[in-house]
Amino acid sequence: MITKQCERVVVNYQDRLVRFGFEVIETICQANDVELVVINQTDNVAPNSELVEDVLSIITVFSAKLYGKRSHQNARVIQESKKLFSQADSEKDSDQDS
């Protein structure tokens, strides 16, 4: 048995709910008698412009993930290098003491 757990979904901007495919969410809400309210409606843009914005958004997300992975990898390399250099310095100091 399905119970209605939500009567209304309110979002500030449409892209805060989903980046693209808003129409699918809207259709699902309508089919389940759920009101979907977007507080700050953006101007209606041409479908081609919307598609370009969606593609740029996808590229931006994947670029951020790629650069994030690189920065974590670089941080690990720097940390390991510091360990190696500190070990080399301590070995050098102990050799000089001998």
PDB file of C-alpha atoms in Angstrom:
ATOM      1  CA  MET A   1       0.000   0.000   0.000  1.00  0.00           C
ATOM      2  CA  ILE A   2       1.420   3.371  -1.018  1.00  0.00           C
ATOM      3  CA  THR A   3       0.945   6.243   1.392  1.00  0.00           C
ATOM      4  CA  LYS A   4       1.256   9.856   0.392  1.00  0.00           C
ATOM      5  CA  GLN A   5       4.189  11.178   2.396  1.00  0.00           C
ATOM      6  CA  CYS A   6       4.746  14.471   0.615  1.00  0.00           C
ATOM      7  CA  GLU A   7       2.302  17.086  -0.600  1.00  0.00           C
ATOM      8  CA  ARG A   8       4.690  19.788  -1.766  1.00  0.00           C
ATOM      9  CA  VAL A   9       8.340  20.141  -2.790  1.00  0.00           C
ATOM     10  CA  VAL A  10       9.737  23.675  -2.557  1.00  0.00           C
ATOM     11  CA  VAL A  11      13.108  24.653  -4.025  1.00  0.00           C
ATOM     12  CA  ASN A  12      14.794  28.019  -4.343  1.00  0.00           C
ATOM     13  CA  TYR A  13      16.041  27.405  -7.879  1.00  0.00           C
ATOM     14  CA  GLN A  14      15.127  24.631 -10.275  1.00  0.00           C
ATOM     15  CA  ASP A  15      18.783  23.536 -10.616  1.00  0.00           C
ATOM     16  CA  ARG A  16      19.034  23.002  -6.831  1.00  0.00           C
ATOM     17  CA  LEU A  17      16.691  20.031  -7.225  1.00  0.00           C
ATOM     18  CA  VAL A  18      18.305  18.592 -10.374  1.00  0.00           C
ATOM     19  CA  ARG A  19      20.897  19.938 -12.806  1.00  0.00           C
ATOM     20  CA  PHE A  20      19.027  18.646 -15.819  1.00  0.00           C
ATOM     21  CA  GLY A  21      15.946  16.559 -16.416  1.00  0.00           C
ATOM     22  CA  PHE A  22      13.673  18.830 -14.389  1.00  0.00           C
ATOM     23  CA  GLU A  23      10.749  17.908 -16.638  1.00  0.00           C
ATOM     24  CA  VAL A  24      11.029  14.259 -15.569  1.00  0.00           C
ATOM     25  CA  ILE A  25      10.846  15.202 -11.867  1.00  0.00           C
ATOM     26  CA  GLU A  26       7.969  17.546 -12.640  1.00  0.00           C
ATOM     27  CA  THR A  27       6.072  14.743 -14.419  1.00  0.00           C
ATOM     28  CA  ILE A  28       6.665  12.335 -11.524  1.00  0.00           C
ATOM     29  CA  CYS A  29       5.385  14.929  -9.060  1.00  0.00           C
ATOM     30  CA  GLN A  30       2.285  15.570 -11.145  1.00  0.00           C
ATOM     31  CA  ALA A  31       1.579  11.834 -11.437  1.00  0.00           C
ATOM     32  CA  ASN A  32       1.719  11.543  -7.629  1.00  0.00           C
ATOM     33  CA  ASP A  33      -0.279  14.713  -6.876  1.00  0.00           C
ATOM     34  CA  VAL A  34       2.769  16.466  -5.418  1.00  0.00           C
ATOM     35  CA  GLU A  35       2.995  20.209  -5.893  1.00  0.00           C
ATOM     36  CA  LEU A  36       6.415  21.337  -7.144  1.00  0.00           C
ATOM     37  CA  VAL A  37       7.191  24.968  -6.296  1.00  0.00           C
ATOM     38  CA  VAL A  38      10.219  26.836  -7.637  1.00  0.00           C
ATOM     39  CA  ILE A  39      10.574  30.116  -5.767  1.00  0.00           C
ATOM     40  CA  ASN A  40      13.051  31.919  -8.020  1.00  0.00           C
ATOM     41  CA  GLN A  41      12.092  31.163 -11.578  1.00  0.00           C
ATOM     42  CA  THR A  42      14.770  31.942 -14.121  1.00  0.00           C
ATOM     43  CA  ASP A  43      13.906  33.441 -17.465  1.00  0.00           C
ATOM     44  CA  ASN A  44      12.736  30.968 -20.060  1.00  0.00           C
ATOM     45  CA  VAL A  45      15.672  30.270 -22.337  1.00  0.00           C
ATOM     46  CA  ALA A  46      15.777  28.702 -25.758  1.00  0.00           C
ATOM     47  CA  PRO A  47      16.182  24.906 -25.749  1.00  0.00           C
ATOM     48  CA  ASN A  48      19.586  25.192 -27.456  1.00  0.00           C
ATOM     49  CA  SER A  49      20.828  27.602 -24.796  1.00  0.00           C
ATOM     50  CA  GLU A  50      19.548  25.340 -22.052  1.00  0.00           C
ATOM     51  CA  LEU A  51      21.312  22.356 -23.630  1.00  0.00           C
ATOM     52  CA  VAL A  52      24.585  24.316 -23.828  1.00  0.00           C
ATOM     53  CA  GLU A  53      24.237  25.299 -20.153  1.00  0.00           C
ATOM     54  CA  ASP A  54      23.574  21.662 -19.192  1.00  0.00           C
ATOM     55  CA  VAL A  55      26.625  20.404 -21.102  1.00  0.00           C
ATOM     56  CA  LEU A  56      28.819  23.092 -19.539  1.00  0.00           C
ATOM     57  CA  SER A  57      27.489  22.156 -16.121  1.00  0.00           C
ATOM     58  CA  ILE A  58      28.371  18.496 -16.680  1.00  0.00           C
ATOM     59  CA  ILE A  59      31.866  19.413 -17.903  1.00  0.00           C
ATOM     60  CA  THR A  60      32.357  21.663 -14.873  1.00  0.00           C
ATOM     61  CA  VAL A  61      31.382  18.898 -12.439  1.00  0.00           C
ATOM     62  CA  PHE A  62      33.687  16.327 -14.029  1.00  0.00           C
ATOM     63  CA  SER A  63      36.546  18.830 -14.287  1.00  0.00           C
ATOM     64  CA  ALA A  64      36.197  19.645 -10.597  1.00  0.00           C
ATOM     65  CA  LYS A  65      36.287  15.933  -9.733  1.00  0.00           C
ATOM     66  CA  LEU A  66      39.352  15.404 -11.916  1.00  0.00           C
ATOM     67  CA  TYR A  67      41.244  18.347 -10.446  1.00  0.00           C
ATOM     68  CA  GLY A  68      40.159  17.337  -6.945  1.00  0.00           C
ATOM     69  CA  LYS A  69      41.637  13.883  -7.443  1.00  0.00           C
ATOM     70  CA  ARG A  70      44.825  15.415  -8.757  1.00  0.00           C
ATOM     71  CA  SER A  71      45.118  17.761  -5.788  1.00  0.00           C
ATOM     72  CA  HIS A  72      44.696  14.852  -3.345  1.00  0.00           C
ATOM     73  CA  GLN A  73      47.305  12.863  -5.231  1.00  0.00           C
ATOM     74  CA  ASN A  74      49.679  15.848  -5.249  1.00  0.00           C
ATOM     75  CA  ALA A  75      49.167  16.323  -1.509  1.00  0.00           C
ATOM     76  CA  ARG A  76      50.107  12.680  -0.914  1.00  0.00           C
ATOM     77  CA  VAL A  77      53.214  13.029  -3.102  1.00  0.00           C
ATOM     78  CA  ILE A  78      54.281  16.154  -1.207  1.00  0.00           C
ATOM     79  CA  GLN A  79      53.690  14.465   2.153  1.00  0.00           C
ATOM     80  CA  GLU A  80      55.692  11.377   1.155  1.00  0.00           C
ATOM     81  CA  SER A  81      58.478  13.590  -0.226  1.00  0.00           C
ATOM     82  CA  LYS A  82      58.674  15.478   3.060  1.00  0.00           C
ATOM     83  CA  LYS A  83      58.946  12.184   4.941  1.00  0.00           C
ATOM     84  CA  LEU A  84      61.713  10.970   2.649  1.00  0.00           C
ATOM     85  CA  PHE A  85      63.634  14.244   2.873  1.00  0.00           C
ATOM     86  CA  SER A  86      63.312  14.349   6.655  1.00  0.00           C
ATOM     87  CA  GLN A  87      64.582  10.763   6.842  1.00  0.00           C
ATOM     88  CA  ALA A  88      67.459  11.615   4.510  1.00  0.00           C
ATOM     89  CA  ASP A  89      68.300  14.689   6.609  1.00  0.00           C
ATOM     90  CA  SER A  90      68.253  12.677   9.860  1.00  0.00           C
ATOM     91  CA  GLU A  91      70.442   9.965   8.306  1.00  0.00           C
ATOM     92  CA  LYS A  92      72.824  12.646   7.024  1.00  0.00           C
ATOM     93  CA  ASP A  93      72.978  14.228  10.499  1.00  0.00           C
ATOM     94  CA  SER A  94      73.659  10.847  12.133  1.00  0.00           C
ATOM     95  CA  ASP A  95      76.414  10.129   9.598  1.00  0.00           C
ATOM     96  CA  GLN A  96      78.034  13.480  10.360  1.00  0.00           C
ATOM     97  CA  ASP A  97      77.883  12.798  14.114  1.00  0.00           C
ATOM     98  CA  SER A  98      79.772   9.517  13.622  1.00  0.00           C
TER      99      SER A  98
END
